[in-house]
Each structure stands twice: as C-alpha cells, then as structure tokens.
Amino acid sequence: MKTINRAGKNTGVGKTARVVRTPGGLSVRLDARAFTVVVLLLAAALAASVVLIGTGDFPIPAADVLRTLVGEGNAGQEFIVNELRLPRVLVGLLVGASLGLGGALFQSISRNPLGSPDVLGLGQGATAGALTVIVLFSGSADQVALGALAGGLATGFAIYVLAWKRGVHGYRLVLVGIGVSAIVTAVNGYLLTKSDIVDAARAVVWMTGSLDGRDWAQVWPLLALCAVLVPLVLVNGRGLRMMEMGDDVAYALGVRVERVRLLLMIAAVLLTASATAAAGPVSFVALTAPQLARRLTRSPGPNLPASLCMGAALLVVADLASQRAFGAEQLPVGVVTGVLGGVYLLWLLVTERKAGRI
C-alpha cells in the first residue's frame, strides 16, 4: 500500500489518499475521508431502516426487528416485518440510492449543481408516462410503472438528441432539459384536465411520491436493475472524473468521452426512471444527495458511492419523519423531501449567487 496526495505525489502524511495495489497489478485509489463517509452513511441508512421497520400501528422494538430479520421472531412479527414493512423499506433504500446516483451522474456530466433529474425534466417525463396509462387506459399498478419507465426513457432520449451539437455539453444540456421539463409539465396538466374524478385522484396520489403499499413486486425489478447499473457506473467513474477537467483533457488521457457520456447518461436515465416507476416522482433527492455527499467528503469528482449512500439514507429518514413527526397524520414521503429539498435549493441558489457563479 502506498500513500499519495491528490496531486499524485508521494507525501507519506497529511491529507492523503491511499492506493491499494494487488499482486496482479490492479490499483484502486482509496480516499480515507470519503471511505469513512460512505461507511457512516451506510450505517445511518441501515439503522434508520431498522427503526422504520419497527414503526407503525403495531410498534416493534429494534432488537425484535433484528431477531425477526434473522428468523428468530414469532409468527406475528415475521408476518409484519417480512411481508408488510421490509419490502417498503427496501424500495425506499433502492429508490433513494438510484436517485442519489442518477443525480450525481447528471450533475457531473452537466458540470452544474442544478443539473439534476428534477430540473432536467426526467421526473416530469416519467409522470407523463404514468398519467397517460392512468388517464387514457385506466391501467393497473404494474402498467402505470411501465408507463412511467417508458416516459422517463423517452424524455431522456429527447433531451440528449436536442442537446446534441458535436457532442453534449453541460450548459446546453441544462437549458434543453429546462425547456423539455416545461413542455412535459404542460402535457401533464392537460392530461389531468381530461381525466375523470377517480382517475384524477389516483394520479395526484401517484404524483406526490409515496412508499405506501409497496411490496416485493416492486423490490425485485429495482434490485435487478441496480445490480446491473451500479457496478457499470462505478467502473466508469474514473472516466467521469477525467471528463470533469474538460473534454480535451479527458481525450488526452485516453477517455472515449462521448461513448462514456452516452453510457452514463443512459444509466442515469434508467436509474431515475425506474425509481420514479417504483415510488412516484420523489422530488429533490437527486438534487440534494450529491451536493451533501460532496460537502461531507470534501473530495473533488462525482463522489458516486457517497451520493448513492446519501440518497438511500435521505429517503429512509424522510419516510421515517413522515410517519413519526406529524402525529396521526402520515404524509407521503414526497411531501417531506419536497419541503426539505425546496429549502436546500433556496440555500444553494443564495450560495451560488454569493460566489458569483450565477
């Protein structure tokens, strides 16, 4: 193991990153602070998950939740934990992780802290797909999820095509995304006006973003998609880090810029659209998670693992707050993330303005 600083020079001490080299010649750069942040965020997400599983009309102590998860609970606890509450928590973890990672990818590709799926219109595109299925076809829950996935993918494709001009660049990507978002939002409003009262009520509930009623049918597809996309994204993390220094520098370092950018954009769109299909358009997690992760790690680059864990922790904690902080009134998790994210967005805009970046 060899200690180097972020500029790549041997230092031995100080604020360092460690490079672990295997006998086969593979080297892995390990930032000690970033690694610690990832571990702590993961621990926080898991601890909040245990507390959340024990929360409800039939409260279960955390110790009993852990015993039930390893197969030592009684029949009643096993039914409540494994069949009713665990799937909801797993969906929350996977949705939060997908949004956090997707947001980090978009912000890194656009080189803009506001370049998140919330701003670029991917959530609105997924909503348009879901509303089309609800309003025009009165589809089932599974069909609504497929419609949301198709709408998100179509919106991502449209943004990429419209932003293309000898490559896709951050400023143009954000502007095109804002325009597409406005158009799709208008389409969503039109679809709501054409629906009857029952479909409109169903659509509004879905548009809020909620984990209520989620079961194993939502867990497995999202888990399978994450199992494929997360390793793919992390493997291409080095290329993404090089691209943040500019396309010319990345080309000089051997990165196939447009190929990597397209691959990571497809992955980000799939992560965001699948998360929206599973839980509805949960707002602001994709915007705030990467920025909070960056501030905790104090590390340059996309901070992909930290953003993933931050997104999971944020969504589970928000769901816990939605069930415990308002007494008998349980709010959809999308309401809580919307309030917290709106406050954060205002703070971010003020900070960026004071720094002279906007």
mmCIF file of C-alpha atoms in Angstrom:
data_model
loop_
_atom_site.group_PDB
_atom_site.id
_atom_site.type_symbol
_atom_site.label_atom_id
_atom_site.label_comp_id
_atom_site.label_asym_id
_atom_site.label_seq_id
_atom_site.Cartn_x
_atom_site.Cartn_y
_atom_site.Cartn_z
ATOM 1 C CA MET A 1 0.000 0.000 0.000
ATOM 2 C CA LYS A 2 1.343 3.433 -0.929
ATOM 3 C CA THR A 3 0.271 6.848 0.354
ATOM 4 C CA ILE A 4 -0.109 9.638 -2.196
ATOM 5 C CA ASN A 5 -1.690 13.063 -2.181
ATOM 6 C CA ARG A 6 -4.450 14.123 -4.569
ATOM 7 C CA ALA A 7 -1.892 15.569 -6.962
ATOM 8 C CA GLY A 8 -0.292 12.143 -7.239
ATOM 9 C CA LYS A 9 2.951 12.879 -5.330
ATOM 10 C CA ASN A 10 4.384 10.801 -2.512
ATOM 11 C CA THR A 11 3.817 12.508 0.809
ATOM 12 C CA GLY A 12 3.553 9.796 3.474
ATOM 13 C CA VAL A 13 1.472 12.011 5.794
ATOM 14 C CA GLY A 14 -1.183 14.683 5.687
ATOM 15 C CA LYS A 15 -4.470 14.743 3.866
ATOM 16 C CA THR A 16 -3.927 11.675 1.750
ATOM 17 C CA ALA A 17 -5.499 9.159 -0.492
ATOM 18 C CA ARG A 18 -4.298 5.586 -0.441
ATOM 19 C CA VAL A 19 -3.637 3.493 -3.496
ATOM 20 C CA VAL A 20 -4.082 -0.228 -2.946
ATOM 21 C CA ARG A 21 -2.213 -2.369 -5.480
ATOM 22 C CA THR A 22 -2.944 -6.037 -5.922
ATOM 23 C CA PRO A 23 -0.340 -8.661 -6.957
ATOM 24 C CA GLY A 24 -1.977 -8.731 -10.400
ATOM 25 C CA GLY A 25 -1.154 -5.063 -10.979
ATOM 26 C CA LEU A 26 -4.644 -3.641 -10.343
ATOM 27 C CA SER A 27 -4.615 -0.399 -8.371
ATOM 28 C CA VAL A 28 -7.509 1.199 -6.531
ATOM 29 C CA ARG A 29 -7.467 4.772 -5.225
ATOM 30 C CA LEU A 30 -8.969 4.968 -1.735
ATOM 31 C CA ASP A 31 -9.751 8.332 -0.166
ATOM 32 C CA ALA A 32 -9.811 7.717 3.591
ATOM 33 C CA ARG A 33 -12.298 10.511 4.362
ATOM 34 C CA ALA A 34 -14.637 9.564 1.519
ATOM 35 C CA PHE A 35 -14.499 5.912 2.562
ATOM 36 C CA THR A 36 -15.357 6.861 6.153
ATOM 37 C CA VAL A 37 -18.287 8.992 4.976
ATOM 38 C CA VAL A 38 -19.627 6.116 2.857
ATOM 39 C CA VAL A 39 -19.415 3.702 5.811
ATOM 40 C CA LEU A 40 -21.147 6.152 8.157
ATOM 41 C CA LEU A 41 -23.905 6.942 5.655
ATOM 42 C CA LEU A 42 -24.476 3.250 5.040
ATOM 43 C CA ALA A 43 -24.678 2.624 8.780
ATOM 44 C CA ALA A 44 -27.116 5.524 9.190
ATOM 45 C CA ALA A 45 -29.330 4.217 6.359
ATOM 46 C CA LEU A 46 -29.411 0.711 7.858
ATOM 47 C CA ALA A 47 -30.077 2.000 11.386
ATOM 48 C CA ALA A 48 -32.925 4.206 10.146
ATOM 49 C CA SER A 49 -34.284 1.214 8.222
ATOM 50 C CA VAL A 50 -34.430 -0.924 11.368
ATOM 51 C CA VAL A 51 -36.255 1.853 13.236
ATOM 52 C CA LEU A 52 -38.614 2.350 10.283
ATOM 53 C CA ILE A 53 -39.469 -1.353 10.154
ATOM 54 C CA GLY A 54 -40.450 -1.174 13.811
ATOM 55 C CA THR A 55 -42.663 1.884 13.270
ATOM 56 C CA GLY A 56 -46.402 1.581 12.714
ATOM 57 C CA ASP A 57 -49.718 0.726 14.321
ATOM 58 C CA PHE A 58 -48.020 -2.323 15.834
ATOM 59 C CA PRO A 59 -44.641 -0.997 17.061
ATOM 60 C CA ILE A 60 -41.772 -3.482 17.309
ATOM 61 C CA PRO A 61 -38.550 -2.750 19.258
ATOM 62 C CA ALA A 62 -35.372 -2.575 17.213
ATOM 63 C CA ALA A 63 -33.932 -5.650 18.951
ATOM 64 C CA ASP A 64 -37.013 -7.687 17.999
ATOM 65 C CA VAL A 65 -36.792 -6.397 14.423
ATOM 66 C CA LEU A 66 -33.209 -7.635 14.159
ATOM 67 C CA ARG A 67 -34.135 -11.010 15.631
ATOM 68 C CA THR A 68 -37.040 -11.328 13.207
ATOM 69 C CA LEU A 69 -34.824 -10.471 10.243
ATOM 70 C CA VAL A 70 -32.537 -13.386 11.104
ATOM 71 C CA GLY A 71 -35.509 -15.754 11.509
ATOM 72 C CA GLU A 72 -35.924 -15.776 15.293
ATOM 73 C CA GLY A 73 -39.160 -13.777 15.648
ATOM 74 C CA ASN A 74 -42.619 -15.139 16.370
ATOM 75 C CA ALA A 75 -45.198 -15.716 13.640
ATOM 76 C CA GLY A 76 -46.869 -12.335 14.060
ATOM 77 C CA GLN A 77 -43.600 -10.431 13.949
ATOM 78 C CA GLU A 78 -42.377 -12.344 10.913
ATOM 79 C CA PHE A 79 -45.557 -11.513 9.008
ATOM 80 C CA ILE A 80 -45.438 -7.801 9.914
ATOM 81 C CA VAL A 81 -41.713 -7.418 9.313
ATOM 82 C CA ASN A 82 -41.079 -9.649 6.303
ATOM 83 C CA GLU A 83 -44.333 -9.243 4.405
ATOM 84 C CA LEU A 84 -45.608 -5.762 5.272
ATOM 85 C CA ARG A 85 -42.733 -3.473 6.241
ATOM 86 C CA LEU A 86 -39.466 -4.867 4.893
ATOM 87 C CA PRO A 87 -40.459 -4.533 1.199
ATOM 88 C CA ARG A 88 -41.420 -0.891 1.730
ATOM 89 C CA VAL A 89 -38.086 -0.137 3.388
ATOM 90 C CA LEU A 90 -36.117 -1.955 0.693
ATOM 91 C CA VAL A 91 -37.949 0.000 -2.011
ATOM 92 C CA GLY A 92 -37.091 3.198 -0.128
ATOM 93 C CA LEU A 93 -33.406 2.270 0.075
ATOM 94 C CA LEU A 94 -33.222 1.297 -3.600
ATOM 95 C CA VAL A 95 -35.171 4.329 -4.808
ATOM 96 C CA GLY A 96 -33.048 6.692 -2.719
ATOM 97 C CA ALA A 97 -29.819 5.054 -3.893
ATOM 98 C CA SER A 98 -30.943 5.190 -7.540
ATOM 99 C CA LEU A 99 -31.908 8.856 -7.311
ATOM 100 C CA GLY A 100 -28.712 9.796 -5.485
ATOM 101 C CA LEU A 101 -26.517 8.025 -8.025
ATOM 102 C CA GLY A 102 -28.533 9.303 -11.004
ATOM 103 C CA GLY A 103 -28.341 12.855 -9.668
ATOM 104 C CA ALA A 104 -24.576 12.600 -9.185
ATOM 105 C CA LEU A 105 -24.161 11.412 -12.776
ATOM 106 C CA PHE A 106 -26.239 14.222 -14.263
ATOM 107 C CA GLN A 107 -24.579 16.899 -12.142
ATOM 108 C CA SER A 108 -21.135 15.635 -13.096
ATOM 109 C CA ILE A 109 -21.955 15.328 -16.813
ATOM 110 C CA SER A 110 -23.532 18.802 -16.915
ATOM 111 C CA ARG A 111 -20.892 20.256 -14.545
ATOM 112 C CA ASN A 112 -23.709 22.105 -12.836
ATOM 113 C CA PRO A 113 -25.082 21.600 -9.294
ATOM 114 C CA LEU A 114 -28.575 22.263 -10.685
ATOM 115 C CA GLY A 115 -28.216 19.634 -13.416
ATOM 116 C CA SER A 116 -30.329 17.032 -11.649
ATOM 117 C CA PRO A 117 -33.229 14.907 -12.948
ATOM 118 C CA ASP A 118 -35.660 17.184 -11.069
ATOM 119 C CA VAL A 119 -34.542 20.201 -13.091
ATOM 120 C CA LEU A 120 -33.925 18.415 -16.396
ATOM 121 C CA GLY A 121 -37.477 17.073 -16.573
ATOM 122 C CA LEU A 122 -36.912 13.319 -16.268
ATOM 123 C CA GLY A 123 -39.279 13.078 -13.316
ATOM 124 C CA GLN A 124 -41.905 15.017 -15.244
ATOM 125 C CA GLY A 125 -41.393 12.741 -18.249
ATOM 126 C CA ALA A 126 -41.921 9.651 -16.119
ATOM 127 C CA THR A 127 -45.014 11.309 -14.658
ATOM 128 C CA ALA A 128 -46.346 11.928 -18.170
ATOM 129 C CA GLY A 129 -45.945 8.249 -18.997
ATOM 130 C CA ALA A 130 -47.745 7.205 -15.828
ATOM 131 C CA LEU A 131 -50.552 9.739 -16.350
ATOM 132 C CA THR A 132 -51.058 8.524 -19.910
ATOM 133 C CA VAL A 133 -51.608 4.988 -18.643
ATOM 134 C CA ILE A 134 -53.880 6.128 -15.792
ATOM 135 C CA VAL A 135 -55.991 8.655 -17.693
ATOM 136 C CA LEU A 136 -56.242 7.120 -21.149
ATOM 137 C CA PHE A 137 -56.129 3.404 -20.363
ATOM 138 C CA SER A 138 -57.069 3.107 -16.653
ATOM 139 C CA GLY A 139 -54.093 0.760 -16.321
ATOM 140 C CA SER A 140 -53.113 -1.397 -13.373
ATOM 141 C CA ALA A 141 -50.285 -0.553 -10.975
ATOM 142 C CA ASP A 142 -47.795 -2.602 -12.988
ATOM 143 C CA GLN A 143 -48.871 -0.895 -16.215
ATOM 144 C CA VAL A 144 -48.506 2.519 -14.558
ATOM 145 C CA ALA A 145 -44.954 1.606 -13.523
ATOM 146 C CA LEU A 146 -44.127 0.533 -17.085
ATOM 147 C CA GLY A 147 -45.636 3.748 -18.415
ATOM 148 C CA ALA A 148 -43.506 5.804 -16.025
ATOM 149 C CA LEU A 149 -40.383 3.926 -17.102
ATOM 150 C CA ALA A 150 -41.195 4.457 -20.790
ATOM 151 C CA GLY A 151 -41.946 8.151 -20.226
ATOM 152 C CA GLY A 152 -38.651 8.705 -18.417
ATOM 153 C CA LEU A 153 -36.661 6.942 -21.125
ATOM 154 C CA ALA A 154 -38.405 8.875 -23.900
ATOM 155 C CA THR A 155 -37.743 12.189 -22.147
ATOM 156 C CA GLY A 156 -34.085 11.332 -21.603
ATOM 157 C CA PHE A 157 -33.701 10.421 -25.281
ATOM 158 C CA ALA A 158 -35.365 13.670 -26.354
ATOM 159 C CA ILE A 159 -33.093 15.758 -24.132
ATOM 160 C CA TYR A 160 -29.976 14.046 -25.441
ATOM 161 C CA VAL A 161 -30.979 14.457 -29.101
ATOM 162 C CA LEU A 162 -31.989 18.106 -28.696
ATOM 163 C CA ALA A 163 -28.815 18.937 -26.748
ATOM 164 C CA TRP A 164 -26.519 17.264 -29.289
ATOM 165 C CA LYS A 165 -24.279 19.524 -31.341
ATOM 166 C CA ARG A 166 -20.918 17.893 -31.999
ATOM 167 C CA GLY A 167 -21.300 16.397 -28.560
ATOM 168 C CA VAL A 168 -23.386 17.110 -25.457
ATOM 169 C CA HIS A 169 -22.174 19.927 -23.215
ATOM 170 C CA GLY A 170 -23.360 20.844 -19.744
ATOM 171 C CA TYR A 171 -24.791 24.326 -20.294
ATOM 172 C CA ARG A 172 -26.792 23.256 -23.341
ATOM 173 C CA LEU A 173 -27.954 20.088 -21.581
ATOM 174 C CA VAL A 174 -29.390 22.057 -18.664
ATOM 175 C CA LEU A 175 -31.133 24.616 -20.897
ATOM 176 C CA VAL A 176 -32.681 21.929 -23.100
ATOM 177 C CA GLY A 177 -33.744 19.979 -20.012
ATOM 178 C CA ILE A 178 -35.486 23.010 -18.520
ATOM 179 C CA GLY A 179 -37.349 23.573 -21.783
ATOM 180 C CA VAL A 180 -38.397 19.934 -22.085
ATOM 181 C CA SER A 181 -39.476 19.979 -18.440
ATOM 182 C CA ALA A 182 -41.775 22.947 -19.074
ATOM 183 C CA ILE A 183 -43.346 21.242 -22.095
ATOM 184 C CA VAL A 184 -43.907 17.936 -20.303
ATOM 185 C CA THR A 185 -45.336 19.723 -17.249
ATOM 186 C CA ALA A 186 -47.899 21.372 -19.518
ATOM 187 C CA VAL A 187 -48.750 17.957 -21.012
ATOM 188 C CA ASN A 188 -49.259 16.579 -17.510
ATOM 189 C CA GLY A 189 -51.629 19.394 -16.662
ATOM 190 C CA TYR A 190 -53.612 18.732 -19.830
ATOM 191 C CA LEU A 191 -53.891 15.023 -19.040
ATOM 192 C CA LEU A 192 -55.225 15.822 -15.570
ATOM 193 C CA THR A 193 -57.900 18.113 -17.009
ATOM 194 C CA LYS A 194 -59.066 15.317 -19.350
ATOM 195 C CA SER A 195 -59.392 12.689 -16.606
ATOM 196 C CA ASP A 196 -62.470 11.858 -14.565
ATOM 197 C CA ILE A 197 -62.525 12.484 -10.816
ATOM 198 C CA VAL A 198 -61.481 8.947 -9.851
ATOM 199 C CA ASP A 199 -58.521 8.798 -12.230
ATOM 200 C CA ALA A 200 -57.512 12.357 -11.303
ATOM 201 C CA ALA A 201 -57.436 11.480 -7.596
ATOM 202 C CA ARG A 202 -55.414 8.348 -8.329
ATOM 203 C CA ALA A 203 -52.995 10.343 -10.489
ATOM 204 C CA VAL A 204 -52.476 13.057 -7.872
ATOM 205 C CA VAL A 205 -51.673 10.447 -5.225
ATOM 206 C CA TRP A 206 -49.109 8.855 -7.528
ATOM 207 C CA MET A 207 -47.597 12.228 -8.476
ATOM 208 C CA THR A 208 -46.918 13.059 -4.833
ATOM 209 C CA GLY A 209 -44.368 10.270 -4.456
ATOM 210 C CA SER A 210 -45.081 7.656 -1.827
ATOM 211 C CA LEU A 211 -43.862 4.314 -0.478
ATOM 212 C CA ASP A 212 -47.282 3.253 0.808
ATOM 213 C CA GLY A 213 -48.369 -0.210 -0.284
ATOM 214 C CA ARG A 214 -45.026 -1.157 -1.801
ATOM 215 C CA ASP A 215 -44.345 -4.905 -1.768
ATOM 216 C CA TRP A 216 -41.905 -7.461 -3.140
ATOM 217 C CA ALA A 217 -43.245 -6.933 -6.669
ATOM 218 C CA GLN A 218 -41.528 -3.512 -6.693
ATOM 219 C CA VAL A 219 -38.382 -4.721 -4.927
ATOM 220 C CA TRP A 220 -37.128 -7.369 -7.348
ATOM 221 C CA PRO A 221 -37.138 -5.398 -10.644
ATOM 222 C CA LEU A 222 -35.481 -2.401 -8.992
ATOM 223 C CA LEU A 223 -32.914 -4.607 -7.252
ATOM 224 C CA ALA A 224 -32.051 -6.402 -10.502
ATOM 225 C CA LEU A 225 -31.626 -3.108 -12.363
ATOM 226 C CA CYS A 226 -29.411 -1.671 -9.628
ATOM 227 C CA ALA A 227 -27.333 -4.869 -9.564
ATOM 228 C CA VAL A 228 -26.504 -4.288 -13.233
ATOM 229 C CA LEU A 229 -26.232 -0.498 -13.422
ATOM 230 C CA VAL A 230 -24.415 0.371 -10.187
ATOM 231 C CA PRO A 231 -21.274 -1.690 -10.956
ATOM 232 C CA LEU A 232 -21.334 -0.400 -14.548
ATOM 233 C CA VAL A 233 -21.418 3.202 -13.326
ATOM 234 C CA LEU A 234 -18.699 2.698 -10.709
ATOM 235 C CA VAL A 235 -16.396 1.037 -13.249
ATOM 236 C CA ASN A 236 -16.705 4.127 -15.470
ATOM 237 C CA GLY A 237 -16.225 6.512 -12.542
ATOM 238 C CA ARG A 238 -12.606 7.225 -13.465
ATOM 239 C CA GLY A 239 -13.607 8.369 -16.955
ATOM 240 C CA LEU A 240 -16.271 10.613 -15.470
ATOM 241 C CA ARG A 241 -13.706 12.147 -13.105
ATOM 242 C CA MET A 242 -11.406 12.882 -16.053
ATOM 243 C CA MET A 243 -14.272 14.443 -18.012
ATOM 244 C CA GLU A 244 -14.850 16.991 -15.247
ATOM 245 C CA MET A 245 -11.481 18.547 -16.223
ATOM 246 C CA GLY A 246 -12.768 19.130 -19.752
ATOM 247 C CA ASP A 247 -13.273 17.035 -22.845
ATOM 248 C CA ASP A 248 -9.876 17.877 -24.336
ATOM 249 C CA VAL A 249 -8.034 16.798 -21.195
ATOM 250 C CA ALA A 250 -10.114 13.630 -20.991
ATOM 251 C CA TYR A 251 -9.350 12.796 -24.626
ATOM 252 C CA ALA A 252 -5.650 13.322 -23.955
ATOM 253 C CA LEU A 253 -5.850 10.918 -21.010
ATOM 254 C CA GLY A 254 -7.371 8.224 -23.194
ATOM 255 C CA VAL A 255 -11.054 8.592 -22.256
ATOM 256 C CA ARG A 256 -13.558 7.973 -25.064
ATOM 257 C CA VAL A 257 -15.606 10.967 -23.980
ATOM 258 C CA GLU A 258 -18.813 10.712 -25.999
ATOM 259 C CA ARG A 259 -19.040 6.957 -25.524
ATOM 260 C CA VAL A 260 -18.615 7.245 -21.750
ATOM 261 C CA ARG A 261 -21.005 10.208 -21.562
ATOM 262 C CA LEU A 262 -23.709 8.402 -23.531
ATOM 263 C CA LEU A 263 -23.309 5.214 -21.488
ATOM 264 C CA LEU A 264 -23.516 7.061 -18.180
ATOM 265 C CA MET A 265 -26.465 9.186 -19.320
ATOM 266 C CA ILE A 266 -28.366 6.034 -20.289
ATOM 267 C CA ALA A 267 -27.562 4.559 -16.883
ATOM 268 C CA ALA A 268 -28.671 7.748 -15.105
ATOM 269 C CA VAL A 269 -31.935 7.887 -17.046
ATOM 270 C CA LEU A 270 -32.657 4.217 -16.291
ATOM 271 C CA LEU A 271 -31.913 4.686 -12.589
ATOM 272 C CA THR A 272 -34.112 7.783 -12.341
ATOM 273 C CA ALA A 273 -36.974 6.376 -14.414
ATOM 274 C CA SER A 274 -37.021 3.052 -12.553
ATOM 275 C CA ALA A 275 -37.011 4.836 -9.187
ATOM 276 C CA THR A 276 -39.915 7.020 -10.324
ATOM 277 C CA ALA A 277 -41.770 3.973 -11.610
ATOM 278 C CA ALA A 278 -41.397 2.280 -8.218
ATOM 279 C CA ALA A 279 -42.305 5.161 -5.902
ATOM 280 C CA GLY A 280 -43.575 8.038 -7.994
ATOM 281 C CA PRO A 281 -41.694 11.310 -8.593
ATOM 282 C CA VAL A 282 -39.994 11.723 -5.200
ATOM 283 C CA SER A 283 -38.598 15.221 -5.504
ATOM 284 C CA PHE A 284 -35.231 16.767 -4.677
ATOM 285 C CA VAL A 285 -33.381 13.629 -3.504
ATOM 286 C CA ALA A 286 -31.438 13.522 -6.780
ATOM 287 C CA LEU A 287 -30.595 17.221 -6.385
ATOM 288 C CA THR A 288 -29.542 17.299 -2.741
ATOM 289 C CA ALA A 289 -27.853 13.921 -2.190
ATOM 290 C CA PRO A 290 -24.797 14.527 -4.451
ATOM 291 C CA GLN A 291 -24.234 18.027 -3.063
ATOM 292 C CA LEU A 292 -24.464 16.900 0.550
ATOM 293 C CA ALA A 293 -22.145 13.979 -0.211
ATOM 294 C CA ARG A 294 -19.598 16.328 -1.782
ATOM 295 C CA ARG A 295 -19.658 18.611 1.251
ATOM 296 C CA LEU A 296 -19.131 15.685 3.612
ATOM 297 C CA THR A 297 -16.322 14.048 1.659
ATOM 298 C CA ARG A 298 -14.655 17.362 0.708
ATOM 299 C CA SER A 299 -13.434 15.497 -2.325
ATOM 300 C CA PRO A 300 -13.432 16.556 -5.986
ATOM 301 C CA GLY A 301 -15.074 14.383 -8.564
ATOM 302 C CA PRO A 302 -18.543 12.865 -8.783
ATOM 303 C CA ASN A 303 -18.422 11.070 -5.376
ATOM 304 C CA LEU A 304 -20.589 8.258 -6.733
ATOM 305 C CA PRO A 305 -20.553 5.808 -3.754
ATOM 306 C CA ALA A 306 -21.159 8.625 -1.254
ATOM 307 C CA SER A 307 -24.035 10.040 -3.344
ATOM 308 C CA LEU A 308 -25.619 6.579 -3.589
ATOM 309 C CA CYS A 309 -25.488 6.046 0.187
ATOM 310 C CA MET A 310 -26.616 9.613 0.889
ATOM 311 C CA GLY A 311 -29.675 9.171 -1.333
ATOM 312 C CA ALA A 312 -30.633 5.942 0.423
ATOM 313 C CA ALA A 313 -30.189 7.500 3.857
ATOM 314 C CA LEU A 314 -32.135 10.658 2.933
ATOM 315 C CA LEU A 315 -35.163 8.798 1.618
ATOM 316 C CA VAL A 316 -35.394 6.362 4.520
ATOM 317 C CA VAL A 317 -35.002 9.155 7.081
ATOM 318 C CA ALA A 318 -37.621 11.230 5.227
ATOM 319 C CA ASP A 319 -40.018 8.277 5.272
ATOM 320 C CA LEU A 320 -39.388 7.812 8.992
ATOM 321 C CA ALA A 321 -40.085 11.512 9.576
ATOM 322 C CA SER A 322 -43.274 11.320 7.510
ATOM 323 C CA GLN A 323 -44.591 8.593 9.826
ATOM 324 C CA ARG A 324 -43.418 9.932 13.178
ATOM 325 C CA ALA A 325 -43.165 13.711 13.007
ATOM 326 C CA PHE A 326 -46.807 14.564 12.295
ATOM 327 C CA GLY A 327 -48.711 12.527 14.854
ATOM 328 C CA ALA A 328 -51.587 10.509 13.460
ATOM 329 C CA GLU A 329 -51.261 12.248 10.076
ATOM 330 C CA GLN A 330 -48.849 10.288 7.878
ATOM 331 C CA LEU A 331 -47.594 12.302 4.938
ATOM 332 C CA PRO A 332 -46.341 10.809 1.673
ATOM 333 C CA VAL A 333 -42.560 10.773 1.623
ATOM 334 C CA GLY A 334 -42.567 13.006 -1.465
ATOM 335 C CA VAL A 335 -44.082 15.848 0.589
ATOM 336 C CA VAL A 336 -41.284 15.663 3.155
ATOM 337 C CA THR A 337 -38.495 15.511 0.559
ATOM 338 C CA GLY A 338 -40.150 18.364 -1.358
ATOM 339 C CA VAL A 339 -40.166 20.650 1.688
ATOM 340 C CA LEU A 340 -36.604 19.809 2.714
ATOM 341 C CA GLY A 341 -35.343 19.929 -0.854
ATOM 342 C CA GLY A 342 -37.008 23.278 -1.525
ATOM 343 C CA VAL A 343 -35.248 24.797 1.493
ATOM 344 C CA TYR A 344 -31.953 23.327 0.318
ATOM 345 C CA LEU A 345 -32.453 24.626 -3.233
ATOM 346 C CA LEU A 346 -33.010 28.172 -1.949
ATOM 347 C CA TRP A 347 -29.860 27.904 0.158
ATOM 348 C CA LEU A 348 -27.895 26.564 -2.820
ATOM 349 C CA LEU A 349 -29.065 29.403 -5.084
ATOM 350 C CA VAL A 350 -28.087 32.023 -2.484
ATOM 351 C CA THR A 351 -24.686 30.373 -2.020
ATOM 352 C CA GLU A 352 -24.010 30.161 -5.754
ATOM 353 C CA ARG A 353 -25.026 33.799 -6.209
ATOM 354 C CA LYS A 354 -22.727 34.994 -3.429
ATOM 355 C CA ALA A 355 -19.901 33.013 -5.022
ATOM 356 C CA GLY A 356 -20.595 34.750 -8.352
ATOM 357 C CA ARG A 357 -21.349 31.537 -10.231
ATOM 358 C CA ILE A 358 -24.926 32.511 -11.177
#
